[in-house]
């Protein structure tokens, strides 16, 4: 996935990029993100995510209000998932900072998103722009691949934070986000912990 997205970034000609997967989005999803990113002169606009599985409907993200964030600590604290699919990014910000996805690993969104958050001047949060996510059940082989990618992605993210001299508070927020985003069920397994 990372390689395909990097190719898309490289070949992109537009002012904005989104990484929508094969799910259901509202008819005005991109329009709402676009309107806010332009209105606020932000580098990233973020909607909400609803998880939908048979018998389960769960709001994974819920912004309290439409808001613009500019401080790194605020941006990190408001990142409720490591996903990129409910976001719209300003292409110029991505290309000027050479923000790319790690290739050959899963959880690649997390590493990309950390860099995008860091380099963004402003992030707009939207309350009325929802992405419905239909997660697939993980078979054993896929679970193993996901688990094997946790430590390399965590290392990429931690190294980036150290390179950019994150404060102690920013590092603690990042660690908490990684723990949450990589799934407590994986983190608590002895071989990962």
N, CA, C and O atoms as a DFTB+ gen file, in Angstrom:
772 C
 N C O
     1  1       0.830      -1.191       0.000
     2  2       0.000       0.000       0.000
     3  2       0.874       1.254       0.000
     4  3       0.594       2.203      -0.733
     5  1       1.924       1.264       0.813
     6  2       2.791       2.434       0.886
     7  2       3.399       2.792      -0.456
     8  3       3.458       3.966      -0.821
     9  1       3.849       1.788      -1.193
    10  2       4.447       2.041      -2.505
    11  2       3.445       2.608      -3.494
    12  3       3.771       3.515      -4.260
    13  1       2.230       2.082      -3.482
    14  2       1.190       2.577      -4.390
    15  2       0.837       4.032      -4.054
    16  3       0.663       4.858      -4.950
    17  1       0.735       4.329      -2.781
    18  2       0.420       5.702      -2.379
    19  2       1.559       6.651      -2.715
    20  3       1.315       7.784      -3.130
    21  1       2.800       6.206      -2.542
    22  2       3.938       7.051      -2.896
    23  2       3.960       7.353      -4.388
    24  3       4.276       8.469      -4.800
    25  1       3.623       6.355      -5.190
    26  2       3.534       6.582      -6.636
    27  2       2.435       7.601      -6.937
    28  3       2.616       8.480      -7.779
    29  1       1.298       7.485      -6.250
    30  2       0.215       8.445      -6.430
    31  2       0.651       9.858      -6.063
    32  3       0.320      10.814      -6.763
    33  1       1.392       9.991      -4.969
    34  2       1.903      11.313      -4.563
    35  2       2.824      11.866      -5.644
    36  3       2.699      13.019      -6.055
    37  1       3.751      11.025      -6.096
    38  2       4.734      11.456      -7.100
    39  2       4.051      11.926      -8.383
    40  3       4.451      12.929      -8.974
    41  1       3.025      11.202      -8.808
    42  2       2.357      11.501     -10.079
    43  2       1.247      12.541      -9.943
    44  3       0.698      12.986     -10.952
    45  1       0.912      12.930      -8.740
    46  2      -0.213      13.853      -8.538
    47  2       0.083      15.224      -9.133
    48  3       1.216      15.705      -9.106
    49  1      -0.960      15.835      -9.666
    50  2      -0.845      17.163     -10.275
    51  2      -1.732      18.182      -9.575
    52  3      -1.583      19.384      -9.797
    53  1      -2.651      17.721      -8.735
    54  2      -3.614      18.605      -8.100
    55  2      -3.066      19.271      -6.852
    56  3      -1.957      18.974      -6.406
    57  1      -3.853      20.168      -6.301
    58  2      -3.467      20.911      -5.105
    59  2      -3.716      20.136      -3.817
    60  3      -3.187      20.493      -2.764
    61  1      -4.526      19.066      -3.896
    62  2      -4.900      18.314      -2.704
    63  2      -4.850      16.824      -2.986
    64  3      -5.044      16.382      -4.119
    65  1      -4.586      16.055      -1.929
    66  2      -4.503      14.591      -2.027
    67  2      -5.333      13.982      -0.910
    68  3      -5.326      14.459       0.224
    69  1      -6.060      12.903      -1.259
    70  2      -6.780      12.115      -0.270
    71  2      -6.510      10.648      -0.550
    72  3      -6.281      10.266      -1.698
    73  1      -6.534       9.828       0.481
    74  2      -6.228       8.406       0.350
    75  2      -7.452       7.573       0.700
    76  3      -7.414       6.772       1.635
    77  1      -8.522       7.755      -0.036
    78  2      -9.766       7.044       0.230
    79  2      -9.613       5.586      -0.184
    80  3      -9.097       5.278      -1.258
    81  1     -10.067       4.711       0.680
    82  2     -10.018       3.278       0.396
    83  2     -11.380       2.847      -0.139
    84  3     -12.213       3.702      -0.443
    85  1     -11.623       1.576      -0.260
    86  2     -12.859       1.079      -0.880
    87  2     -13.980       0.995       0.160
    88  3     -14.418      -0.093       0.533
    89  1     -14.422       2.137       0.607
    90  2     -15.459       2.194       1.631
    91  2     -16.561       3.140       1.170
    92  3     -16.631       3.505      -0.004
    93  1     -17.410       3.528       2.099
    94  2     -18.509       4.417       1.766
    95  2     -18.239       5.803       2.347
    96  3     -17.952       5.948       3.535
    97  1     -18.335       6.803       1.500
    98  2     -18.192       8.177       1.969
    99  2     -19.464       8.943       1.612
   100  3     -20.186       8.582       0.682
   101  1     -19.718       9.995       2.360
   102  2     -20.861      10.854       2.063
   103  2     -20.659      11.495       0.697
   104  3     -19.517      11.700       0.286
   105  1     -21.741      11.820      -0.021
   106  2     -21.601      12.444      -1.342
   107  2     -20.776      13.738      -1.311
   108  3     -20.066      14.034      -2.272
   109  1     -20.858      14.496      -0.244
   110  2     -20.122      15.764      -0.168
   111  2     -18.854      15.662       0.683
   112  3     -18.323      16.683       1.120
   113  1     -18.372      14.463       0.918
   114  2     -17.226      14.253       1.811
   115  2     -16.018      15.105       1.420
   116  3     -15.527      15.898       2.224
   117  1     -15.544      14.942       0.194
   118  2     -14.369      15.687      -0.263
   119  2     -14.676      17.179      -0.340
   120  3     -13.829      18.004       0.002
   121  1     -15.863      17.525      -0.781
   122  2     -16.249      18.937      -0.880
   123  2     -16.172      19.623       0.490
   124  3     -15.692      20.752       0.595
   125  1     -16.646      18.937       1.536
   126  2     -16.608      19.513       2.885
   127  2     -15.162      19.694       3.365
   128  3     -14.809      20.739       3.913
   129  1     -14.335      18.667       3.155
   130  2     -12.936      18.772       3.546
   131  2     -12.249      19.902       2.771
   132  3     -11.501      20.696       3.340
   133  1     -12.518      19.957       1.470
   134  2     -11.924      20.986       0.612
   135  2     -12.339      22.387       1.061
   136  3     -11.499      23.281       1.161
   137  1     -13.618      22.576       1.330
   138  2     -14.111      23.896       1.744
   139  2     -13.402      24.376       3.003
   140  3     -13.017      25.541       3.102
   141  1     -13.231      23.470       3.965
   142  2     -12.587      23.858       5.229
   143  2     -11.094      24.098       5.071
   144  3     -10.554      25.038       5.654
   145  1     -10.423      23.262       4.292
   146  2      -8.971      23.427       4.144
   147  2      -8.665      24.760       3.450
   148  3      -7.678      25.423       3.771
   149  1      -9.518      25.141       2.502
   150  2      -9.340      26.416       1.800
   151  2      -9.727      27.579       2.715
   152  3      -8.985      28.555       2.829
   153  1     -10.884      27.475       3.363
   154  2     -11.363      28.552       4.246
   155  2     -10.365      28.857       5.357
   156  3     -10.096      30.022       5.649
   157  1      -9.814      27.815       5.977
   158  2      -8.899      27.990       7.105
   159  2      -7.437      28.146       6.682
   160  3      -6.570      28.427       7.510
   161  1      -7.170      27.960       5.377
   162  2      -5.796      27.937       4.870
   163  2      -4.957      26.915       5.644
   164  3      -3.830      27.189       6.059
   165  1      -5.545      25.732       5.822
   166  2      -4.892      24.635       6.540
   167  2      -4.124      23.753       5.572
   168  3      -4.297      23.844       4.357
   169  1      -3.278      22.902       6.124
   170  2      -2.569      21.912       5.321
   171  2      -3.252      20.552       5.362
   172  3      -3.024      19.711       4.493
   173  1      -4.101      20.335       6.385
   174  2      -4.828      19.070       6.524
   175  2      -6.233      19.387       7.021
   176  3      -6.411      20.221       7.909
   177  1      -7.230      18.717       6.443
   178  2      -8.598      18.767       6.957
   179  2      -8.976      17.342       7.341
   180  3      -8.701      16.397       6.602
   181  1      -9.610      17.197       8.502
   182  2      -9.901      15.867       9.045
   183  2     -11.381      15.747       9.378
   184  3     -11.938      16.567      10.108
   185  1     -12.009      14.704       8.828
   186  2     -13.392      14.395       9.149
   187  2     -13.463      13.405      10.297
   188  3     -12.531      13.302      11.095
   189  1     -14.565      12.679      10.381
   190  2     -14.757      11.679      11.435
   191  2     -14.848      10.294      10.806
   192  3     -15.031      10.167       9.595
   193  1     -14.719       9.257      11.632
   194  2     -14.795       7.869      11.160
   195  2     -15.843       7.118      11.967
   196  3     -15.865       7.178      13.196
   197  1     -16.712       6.409      11.253
   198  2     -17.644       5.475      11.876
   199  2     -17.269       4.072      11.425
   200  3     -17.197       3.796      10.227
   201  1     -17.032       3.186      12.389
   202  2     -16.752       1.785      12.098
   203  2     -18.082       1.060      11.958
   204  3     -18.972       1.216      12.795
   205  1     -18.217       0.267      10.898
   206  2     -19.458      -0.461      10.657
   207  2     -19.137      -1.916      10.341
   208  3     -18.483      -2.221       9.343
   209  1     -19.607      -2.807      11.209
   210  2     -19.489      -4.253      11.013
   211  2     -20.847      -4.850      11.333
   212  3     -21.653      -4.195      11.995
   213  1     -21.133      -6.067      10.890
   214  2     -22.422      -6.665      11.232
   215  2     -22.678      -6.616      12.732
   216  3     -21.933      -7.198      13.521
   217  1     -23.735      -5.921      13.113
   218  2     -24.114      -5.805      14.519
   219  2     -23.347      -4.766      15.312
   220  3     -23.592      -4.598      16.507
   221  1     -22.415      -4.057      14.665
   222  2     -21.602      -3.065      15.382
   223  2     -21.568      -1.756      14.598
   224  3     -21.239      -1.736      13.412
   225  1     -21.911      -0.676      15.272
   226  2     -21.714       0.675      14.747
   227  2     -20.992       1.444      15.835
   228  3     -21.486       1.547      16.958
   229  1     -19.820       1.987      15.508
   230  2     -19.003       2.637      16.531
   231  2     -18.362       3.890      15.950
   232  3     -17.715       3.828      14.904
   233  1     -18.535       5.020      16.615
   234  2     -17.846       6.240      16.205
   235  2     -16.417       6.170      16.728
   236  3     -16.189       6.269      17.933
   237  1     -15.455       5.999      15.823
   238  2     -14.054       5.918      16.234
   239  2     -13.474       7.290      16.533
   240  3     -12.568       7.423      17.355
   241  1     -13.993       8.297      15.871
   242  2     -13.530       9.658      16.105
   243  2     -14.731      10.547      16.328
   244  3     -15.789      10.349      15.730
   245  1     -14.561      11.499      17.170
   246  2     -15.632      12.461      17.429
   247  2     -14.978      13.758      17.850
   248  3     -14.486      13.885      18.972
   249  1     -14.976      14.720      16.942
   250  2     -14.456      16.037      17.291
   251  2     -15.557      16.781      18.036
   252  3     -16.720      16.738      17.636
   253  1     -15.198      17.451      19.101
   254  2     -16.183      18.180      19.908
   255  2     -16.769      19.359      19.147
   256  3     -17.937      19.708      19.323
   257  1     -15.946      19.970      18.298
   258  2     -16.417      21.107      17.501
   259  2     -15.473      21.304      16.327
   260  3     -14.359      20.779      16.315
   261  1     -15.933      22.068      15.340
   262  2     -15.061      22.447      14.240
   263  2     -14.012      23.399      14.798
   264  3     -14.345      24.414      15.409
   265  1     -12.759      23.067      14.587
   266  2     -11.676      23.843      15.201
   267  2     -10.453      23.793      14.296
   268  3     -10.305      22.886      13.477
   269  1      -9.587      24.775      14.454
   270  2      -8.317      24.811      13.740
   271  2      -7.200      24.690      14.774
   272  3      -7.193      25.397      15.781
   273  1      -6.261      23.790      14.513
   274  2      -5.148      23.542      15.430
   275  2      -3.836      23.979      14.787
   276  3      -3.612      23.762      13.597
   277  1      -2.975      24.597      15.591
   278  2      -1.676      25.002      15.054
   279  2      -0.498      24.548      15.933
   280  3       0.608      24.359      15.426
   281  1      -0.721      24.373      17.229
   282  2       0.356      23.908      18.111
   283  2       0.540      22.396      17.955
   284  3      -0.438      21.653      17.874
   285  1       1.798      21.946      17.913
   286  2       2.078      20.528      17.726
   287  2       1.417      19.675      18.806
   288  3       0.849      18.630      18.488
   289  1       1.474      20.087      20.069
   290  2       0.857      19.280      21.124
   291  2      -0.644      19.135      20.890
   292  3      -1.197      18.054      21.089
   293  1      -1.302      20.203      20.472
   294  2      -2.746      20.132      20.197
   295  2      -3.025      19.204      19.022
   296  3      -3.965      18.409      19.058
   297  1      -2.207      19.310      17.983
   298  2      -2.401      18.462      16.800
   299  2      -2.220      16.986      17.161
   300  3      -3.006      16.138      16.737
   301  1      -1.188      16.684      17.941
   302  2      -0.951      15.300      18.356
   303  2      -2.089      14.781      19.236
   304  3      -2.553      13.654      19.057
   305  1      -2.535      15.601      20.181
   306  2      -3.596      15.164      21.091
   307  2      -4.908      14.897      20.359
   308  3      -5.657      14.001      20.750
   309  1      -5.193      15.643      19.329
   310  2      -6.456      15.489      18.606
   311  2      -6.445      14.364      17.576
   312  3      -7.492      14.048      17.012
   313  1      -5.298      13.756      17.318
   314  2      -5.250      12.648      16.375
   315  2      -5.825      11.405      17.050
   316  3      -5.182      10.776      17.890
   317  1      -7.026      11.078      16.667
   318  2      -7.724       9.988      17.335
   319  2      -7.446       8.633      16.698
   320  3      -7.672       7.595      17.320
   321  1      -6.955       8.637      15.457
   322  2      -6.535       7.397      14.809
   323  2      -5.279       7.695      14.005
   324  3      -4.921       8.855      13.800
   325  1      -4.621       6.652      13.558
   326  2      -3.462       6.827      12.691
   327  2      -3.830       6.718      11.230
   328  3      -2.946       6.685      10.374
   329  1      -5.111       6.661      10.923
   330  2      -5.580       6.477       9.544
   331  2      -5.445       7.757       8.733
   332  3      -5.478       8.857       9.284
   333  1      -5.293       7.609       7.431
   334  2      -5.227       8.754       6.519
   335  2      -6.503       8.912       5.702
   336  3      -6.682       9.938       5.046
   337  1      -7.390       7.928       5.725
   338  2      -8.499       7.935       4.773
   339  2      -9.605       8.949       5.041
   340  3     -10.409       9.199       4.144
   341  1      -9.685       9.539       6.218
   342  2     -10.723      10.547       6.477
   343  2     -10.138      11.953       6.437
   344  3     -10.683      12.888       7.025
   345  1      -9.021      12.082       5.734
   346  2      -8.299      13.345       5.702
   347  2      -8.071      13.829       4.263
   348  3      -8.063      13.043       3.316
   349  1      -7.888      15.140       4.136
   350  2      -7.481      15.762       2.883
   351  2      -6.204      16.531       3.182
   352  3      -6.141      17.294       4.147
   353  1      -5.183      16.327       2.348
   354  2      -3.874      16.923       2.563
   355  2      -3.554      17.906       1.441
   356  3      -3.921      17.691       0.286
   357  1      -2.874      18.975       1.796
   358  2      -2.384      19.926       0.795
   359  2      -1.147      19.294       0.151
   360  3      -0.175      18.971       0.835
   361  1      -1.198      19.124      -1.164
   362  2      -0.117      18.463      -1.900
   363  2       1.214      19.175      -1.705
   364  3       2.239      18.521      -1.516
   365  1       1.216      20.476      -1.748
   366  2       2.451      21.258      -1.617
   367  2       3.174      20.922      -0.317
   368  3       4.395      20.765      -0.312
   369  1       2.436      20.810       0.784
   370  2       3.042      20.493       2.082
   371  2       3.691      19.102       2.038
   372  3       4.784      18.909       2.572
   373  1       3.024      18.146       1.409
   374  2       3.564      16.780       1.321
   375  2       4.827      16.759       0.467
   376  3       5.844      16.192       0.866
   377  1       4.756      17.374      -0.702
   378  2       5.897      17.313      -1.633
   379  2       7.084      18.137      -1.162
   380  3       8.226      17.696      -1.289
   381  1       6.839      19.327      -0.621
   382  2       7.951      20.166      -0.159
   383  2       8.729      19.528       0.985
   384  3       9.926      19.772       1.137
   385  1       8.057      18.716       1.786
   386  2       8.711      18.066       2.927
   387  2       9.050      16.611       2.669
   388  3       9.483      15.895       3.572
   389  1       8.848      16.168       1.415
   390  2       9.155      14.794       1.014
   391  2       8.540      13.765       1.975
   392  3       9.208      12.832       2.422
   393  1       7.267      13.959       2.276
   394  2       6.565      13.051       3.173
   395  2       6.091      11.851       2.358
   396  3       5.300      11.997       1.427
   397  1       6.570      10.689       2.710
   398  2       6.217       9.461       2.006
   399  2       5.824       8.375       3.001
   400  3       6.135       8.454       4.189
   401  1       5.138       7.367       2.491
   402  2       4.750       6.219       3.297
   403  2       5.902       5.222       3.342
   404  3       6.591       5.039       2.338
   405  1       6.126       4.571       4.488
   406  2       7.070       3.457       4.505
   407  2       6.550       2.360       3.577
   408  3       5.345       2.125       3.496
   409  1       7.447       1.706       2.895
   410  2       7.042       0.656       1.958
   411  2       7.367      -0.717       2.526
   412  3       8.364      -0.892       3.227
   413  1       6.518      -1.686       2.218
   414  2       6.730      -3.051       2.663
   415  2       6.320      -3.313       4.105
   416  3       6.618      -4.372       4.657
   417  1       5.634      -2.344       4.716
   418  2       5.184      -2.483       6.099
   419  2       3.710      -2.134       6.199
   420  3       3.176      -1.395       5.372
   421  1       3.064      -2.669       7.213
   422  2       1.702      -2.264       7.534
   423  2       1.754      -1.151       8.574
   424  3       2.829      -0.842       9.088
   425  1       0.618      -0.546       8.894
   426  2       0.536       0.603       9.796
   427  2       1.237       1.819       9.196
   428  3       1.604       2.752       9.910
   429  1       1.419       1.795       7.873
   430  2       2.164       2.850       7.186
   431  2       1.524       4.225       7.335
   432  3       2.220       5.240       7.302
   433  1       0.200       4.266       7.498
   434  2      -0.490       5.552       7.681
   435  2       0.067       6.313       8.882
   436  3       0.231       7.532       8.829
   437  1       0.355       5.597       9.953
   438  2       0.806       6.232      11.194
   439  2       2.088       7.033      10.997
   440  3       2.184       8.167      11.465
   441  1       3.063       6.464      10.317
   442  2       4.339       7.146      10.100
   443  2       4.162       8.345       9.166
   444  3       4.734       9.408       9.406
   445  1       3.378       8.179       8.110
   446  2       3.092       9.276       7.188
   447  2       2.383      10.410       7.920
   448  3       2.744      11.578       7.784
   449  1       1.371      10.045       8.693
   450  2       0.558      11.037       9.376
   451  2       1.366      11.836      10.396
   452  3       1.167      13.043      10.532
   453  1       2.268      11.181      11.108
   454  2       3.101      11.896      12.075
   455  2       3.892      13.002      11.381
   456  3       3.954      14.128      11.875
   457  1       4.487      12.685      10.251
   458  2       5.249      13.696       9.506
   459  2       4.339      14.813       9.006
   460  3       4.686      15.991       9.096
   461  1       3.191      14.446       8.486
   462  2       2.252      15.453       7.976
   463  2       1.786      16.385       9.094
   464  3       1.685      17.597       8.901
   465  1       1.506      15.816      10.250
   466  2       1.095      16.625      11.399
   467  2       2.219      17.591      11.774
   468  3       1.982      18.777      12.004
   469  1       3.426      17.074      11.830
   470  2       4.566      17.890      12.226
   471  2       4.768      19.069      11.261
   472  3       4.953      20.204      11.698
   473  1       4.732      18.799       9.961
   474  2       5.022      19.833       8.973
   475  2       3.827      20.742       8.661
   476  3       4.001      21.794       8.046
   477  1       2.637      20.356       9.069
   478  2       1.465      21.185       8.771
   479  2       1.486      22.460       9.606
   480  3       1.845      22.445      10.784
   481  1       1.099      23.554       8.979
   482  2       0.964      24.811       9.724
   483  2      -0.315      24.804      10.540
   484  3      -0.333      25.226      11.696
   485  1      -1.387      24.319       9.922
   486  2      -2.688      24.265      10.597
   487  2      -3.428      23.006      10.157
   488  3      -3.259      22.517       9.040
   489  1      -4.251      22.500      11.069
   490  2      -5.122      21.362      10.795
   491  2      -6.547      21.764      11.143
   492  3      -6.804      22.303      12.219
   493  1      -7.473      21.497      10.223
   494  2      -8.894      21.780      10.456
   495  2      -9.623      20.495      10.803
   496  3      -9.500      19.496      10.094
   497  1     -10.384      20.517      11.894
   498  2     -11.211      19.380      12.284
   499  2     -12.663      19.687      11.932
   500  3     -13.152      20.784      12.202
   501  1     -13.349      18.718      11.330
   502  2     -14.742      18.879      10.934
   503  2     -15.616      17.889      11.686
   504  3     -15.251      16.722      11.832
   505  1     -16.756      18.340      12.157
   506  2     -17.681      17.462      12.872
   507  2     -18.732      16.857      11.956
   508  3     -19.324      15.835      12.303
   509  1     -18.981      17.453      10.806
   510  2     -20.090      17.021       9.948
   511  2     -19.612      16.369       8.653
   512  3     -20.246      16.526       7.610
   513  1     -18.518      15.651       8.715
   514  2     -17.921      15.050       7.521
   515  2     -17.469      13.642       7.888
   516  3     -16.391      13.466       8.456
   517  1     -18.286      12.638       7.568
   518  2     -18.039      11.287       8.072
   519  2     -17.606      10.302       6.992
   520  3     -18.112      10.314       5.870
   521  1     -16.661       9.456       7.363
   522  2     -16.163       8.355       6.534
   523  2     -16.601       7.067       7.221
   524  3     -16.279       6.855       8.390
   525  1     -17.322       6.209       6.521
   526  2     -17.768       4.943       7.101
   527  2     -16.778       3.853       6.716
   528  3     -16.576       3.571       5.535
   529  1     -16.166       3.248       7.718
   530  2     -15.114       2.256       7.529
   531  2     -15.667       0.868       7.800
   532  3     -16.286       0.624       8.836
   533  1     -15.437      -0.042       6.857
   534  2     -15.861      -1.441       6.980
   535  2     -14.617      -2.309       7.166
   536  3     -14.104      -2.849       6.185
   537  1     -14.122      -2.458       8.384
   538  2     -12.904      -3.252       8.560
   539  2     -13.161      -4.726       8.292
   540  3     -14.219      -5.268       8.611
   541  1     -12.169      -5.346       7.701
   542  2     -12.267      -6.783       7.434
   543  2     -11.705      -7.547       8.627
   544  3     -10.831      -7.054       9.341
   545  1     -12.210      -8.735       8.827
   546  2     -11.653      -9.584       9.872
   547  2     -10.257     -10.021       9.448
   548  3     -10.017     -10.322       8.278
   549  1      -9.350     -10.052      10.399
   550  2      -7.983     -10.436      10.114
   551  2      -7.835     -11.940      10.224
   552  3      -8.171     -12.527      11.252
   553  1      -7.331     -12.569       9.164
   554  2      -6.995     -13.983       9.287
   555  2      -5.623     -14.073       9.970
   556  3      -4.969     -13.055      10.194
   557  1      -5.207     -15.264      10.288
   558  2      -3.970     -15.452      11.050
   559  2      -2.750     -14.907      10.304
   560  3      -1.882     -14.283      10.914
   561  1      -2.679     -15.139       8.989
   562  2      -1.533     -14.656       8.211
   563  2      -1.450     -13.134       8.226
   564  3      -0.370     -12.569       8.396
   565  1      -2.589     -12.474       8.049
   566  2      -2.616     -11.013       8.040
   567  2      -2.272     -10.467       9.425
   568  3      -1.568      -9.464       9.540
   569  1      -2.758     -11.113      10.460
   570  2      -2.444     -10.700      11.829
   571  2      -0.944     -10.758      12.089
   572  3      -0.384      -9.874      12.738
   573  1      -0.298     -11.802      11.581
   574  2       1.148     -11.940      11.747
   575  2       1.867     -10.791      11.040
   576  3       2.794     -10.204      11.599
   577  1       1.448     -10.469       9.818
   578  2       2.073      -9.371       9.072
   579  2       1.887      -8.033       9.792
   580  3       2.812      -7.223       9.863
   581  1       0.688      -7.812      10.321
   582  2       0.438      -6.586      11.074
   583  2       1.344      -6.516      12.304
   584  3       1.962      -5.488      12.583
   585  1       1.405      -7.617      13.020
   586  2       2.195      -7.664      14.246
   587  2       3.677      -7.431      13.949
   588  3       4.358      -6.734      14.702
   589  1       4.174      -8.005      12.863
   590  2       5.585      -7.854      12.507
   591  2       5.941      -6.428      12.099
   592  3       7.111      -6.050      12.136
   593  1       4.957      -5.644      11.716
   594  2       5.211      -4.263      11.284
   595  2       5.169      -3.254      12.428
   596  3       5.607      -2.117      12.256
   597  1       4.655      -3.644      13.578
   598  2       4.501      -2.694      14.680
   599  2       5.840      -2.085      15.096
   600  3       5.978      -0.863      15.134
   601  1       6.812      -2.918      15.405
   602  2       8.082      -2.397      15.896
   603  2       8.825      -1.561      14.856
   604  3       9.346      -0.502      15.205
   605  1       8.899      -1.991      13.586
   606  2       9.568      -1.127      12.598
   607  2       8.874       0.230      12.411
   608  3       9.546       1.252      12.276
   609  1       7.554       0.245      12.403
   610  2       6.837       1.519      12.249
   611  2       7.026       2.382      13.502
   612  3       7.241       3.590      13.403
   613  1       6.944       1.760      14.668
   614  2       7.158       2.506      15.911
   615  2       8.567       3.108      15.935
   616  3       8.754       4.229      16.407
   617  1       9.541       2.377      15.435
   618  2      10.915       2.874      15.396
   619  2      11.028       4.056      14.424
   620  3      11.687       5.049      14.735
   621  1      10.393       3.957      13.260
   622  2      10.397       5.062      12.296
   623  2       9.804       6.316      12.942
   624  3      10.356       7.410      12.821
   625  1       8.686       6.142      13.623
   626  2       8.012       7.282      14.250
   627  2       8.830       7.871      15.394
   628  3       8.952       9.091      15.508
   629  1       9.387       7.017      16.231
   630  2      10.183       7.478      17.363
   631  2      11.447       8.185      16.883
   632  3      11.826       9.223      17.425
   633  1      12.095       7.625      15.871
   634  2      13.295       8.264      15.325
   635  2      12.977       9.633      14.741
   636  3      13.749      10.577      14.910
   637  1      11.842       9.745      14.055
   638  2      11.436      11.033      13.501
   639  2      11.233      12.043      14.628
   640  3      11.703      13.178      14.538
   641  1      10.540      11.639      15.681
   642  2      10.277      12.534      16.810
   643  2      11.582      12.973      17.479
   644  3      11.724      14.136      17.858
   645  1      12.521      12.058      17.623
   646  2      13.812      12.414      18.212
   647  2      14.580      13.366      17.301
   648  3      15.168      14.341      17.769
   649  1      14.572      13.083      16.007
   650  2      15.258      13.928      15.028
   651  2      14.703      15.361      15.048
   652  3      15.441      16.327      14.854
   653  1      13.405      15.477      15.284
   654  2      12.757      16.793      15.300
   655  2      12.685      17.383      16.707
   656  3      12.022      18.397      16.927
   657  1      13.364      16.752      17.650
   658  2      13.463      17.248      19.035
   659  2      12.102      17.481      19.688
   660  3      11.844      18.547      20.246
   661  1      11.234      16.468      19.610
   662  2       9.956      16.565      20.299
   663  2      10.211      16.777      21.786
   664  3      11.161      16.230      22.345
   665  1       9.363      17.569      22.416
   666  2       9.461      17.771      23.860
   667  2       9.047      16.480      24.576
   668  3       8.530      15.549      23.958
   669  1       9.282      16.446      25.872
   670  2       8.881      15.275      26.664
   671  2       7.375      15.055      26.553
   672  3       6.915      13.926      26.381
   673  1       6.610      16.146      26.653
   674  2       5.150      16.042      26.554
   675  2       4.733      15.504      25.181
   676  3       3.860      14.640      25.092
   677  1       5.350      16.009      24.120
   678  2       5.025      15.545      22.763
   679  2       5.381      14.072      22.591
   680  3       4.639      13.321      21.958
   681  1       6.522      13.654      23.157
   682  2       6.905      12.235      23.078
   683  2       5.908      11.352      23.824
   684  3       5.550      10.275      23.348
   685  1       5.462      11.807      24.990
   686  2       4.485      11.030      25.755
   687  2       3.158      10.914      25.003
   688  3       2.540       9.850      24.993
   689  1       2.727      11.998      24.381
   690  2       1.499      11.946      23.586
   691  2       1.679      10.969      22.438
   692  3       0.792      10.160      22.162
   693  1       2.821      11.038      21.767
   694  2       3.096      10.133      20.646
   695  2       3.078       8.676      21.092
   696  3       2.488       7.830      20.420
   697  1       3.714       8.378      22.211
   698  2       3.727       6.995      22.710
   699  2       2.311       6.491      22.997
   700  3       1.967       5.356      22.666
   701  1       1.506       7.341      23.610
   702  2       0.120       6.977      23.892
   703  2      -0.650       6.718      22.592
   704  3      -1.416       5.759      22.503
   705  1      -0.446       7.568      21.594
   706  2      -1.130       7.400      20.307
   707  2      -0.685       6.117      19.620
   708  3      -1.510       5.411      19.040
   709  1       0.601       5.807      19.677
   710  2       1.079       4.569      19.062
   711  2       0.457       3.366      19.753
   712  3       0.008       2.427      19.095
   713  1       0.430       3.394      21.073
   714  2      -0.167       2.297      21.827
   715  2      -1.615       2.089      21.390
   716  3      -2.036       0.964      21.122
   717  1      -2.357       3.166      21.323
   718  2      -3.767       3.087      20.942
   719  2      -3.931       2.653      19.482
   720  3      -4.726       1.762      19.183
   721  1      -3.179       3.282      18.576
   722  2      -3.368       3.031      17.154
   723  2      -2.914       1.650      16.714
   724  3      -3.481       1.089      15.776
   725  1      -1.917       1.096      17.362
   726  2      -1.453      -0.224      16.965
   727  2      -2.274      -1.335      17.595
   728  3      -2.079      -2.510      17.283
   729  1      -3.162      -0.978      18.453
   730  2      -4.051      -1.986      19.014
   731  2      -3.490      -2.615      20.263
   732  3      -2.450      -3.272      20.243
   733  1      -4.200      -2.400      21.347
   734  2      -3.748      -2.950      22.625
   735  2      -3.635      -4.476      22.579
   736  3      -2.820      -5.057      23.296
   737  1      -4.428      -5.111      21.761
   738  2      -4.369      -6.581      21.704
   739  2      -3.025      -7.063      21.178
   740  3      -2.560      -8.137      21.557
   741  1      -2.392      -6.275      20.303
   742  2      -1.055      -6.646      19.813
   743  2       0.015      -6.226      20.803
   744  3       0.914      -7.005      21.119
   745  1      -0.076      -5.006      21.292
   746  2       0.961      -4.462      22.167
   747  2       1.139      -5.320      23.413
   748  3       2.257      -5.473      23.906
   749  1       0.057      -5.875      23.922
   750  2       0.139      -6.631      25.160
   751  2       0.599      -8.082      24.967
   752  3       0.758      -8.817      25.942
   753  1       0.805      -8.482      23.748
   754  2       1.358      -9.826      23.547
   755  2       2.825      -9.809      23.933
   756  3       3.538      -8.850      23.635
   757  1       3.281     -10.866      24.594
   758  2       4.634     -10.884      25.140
   759  2       5.706     -10.578      24.115
   760  3       6.655      -9.859      24.429
   761  1       5.591     -11.100      22.887
   762  2       6.649     -10.910      21.905
   763  2       6.721      -9.456      21.412
   764  3       7.772      -9.037      20.926
   765  1       5.658      -8.694      21.519
   766  2       5.668      -7.284      21.139
   767  2       6.015      -6.431      22.347
   768  3       6.829      -5.513      22.245
   769  1       5.406      -6.724      23.487
   770  2       5.594      -5.912      24.685
   771  2       7.074      -5.865      25.069
   772  3       7.435      -5.227      26.057
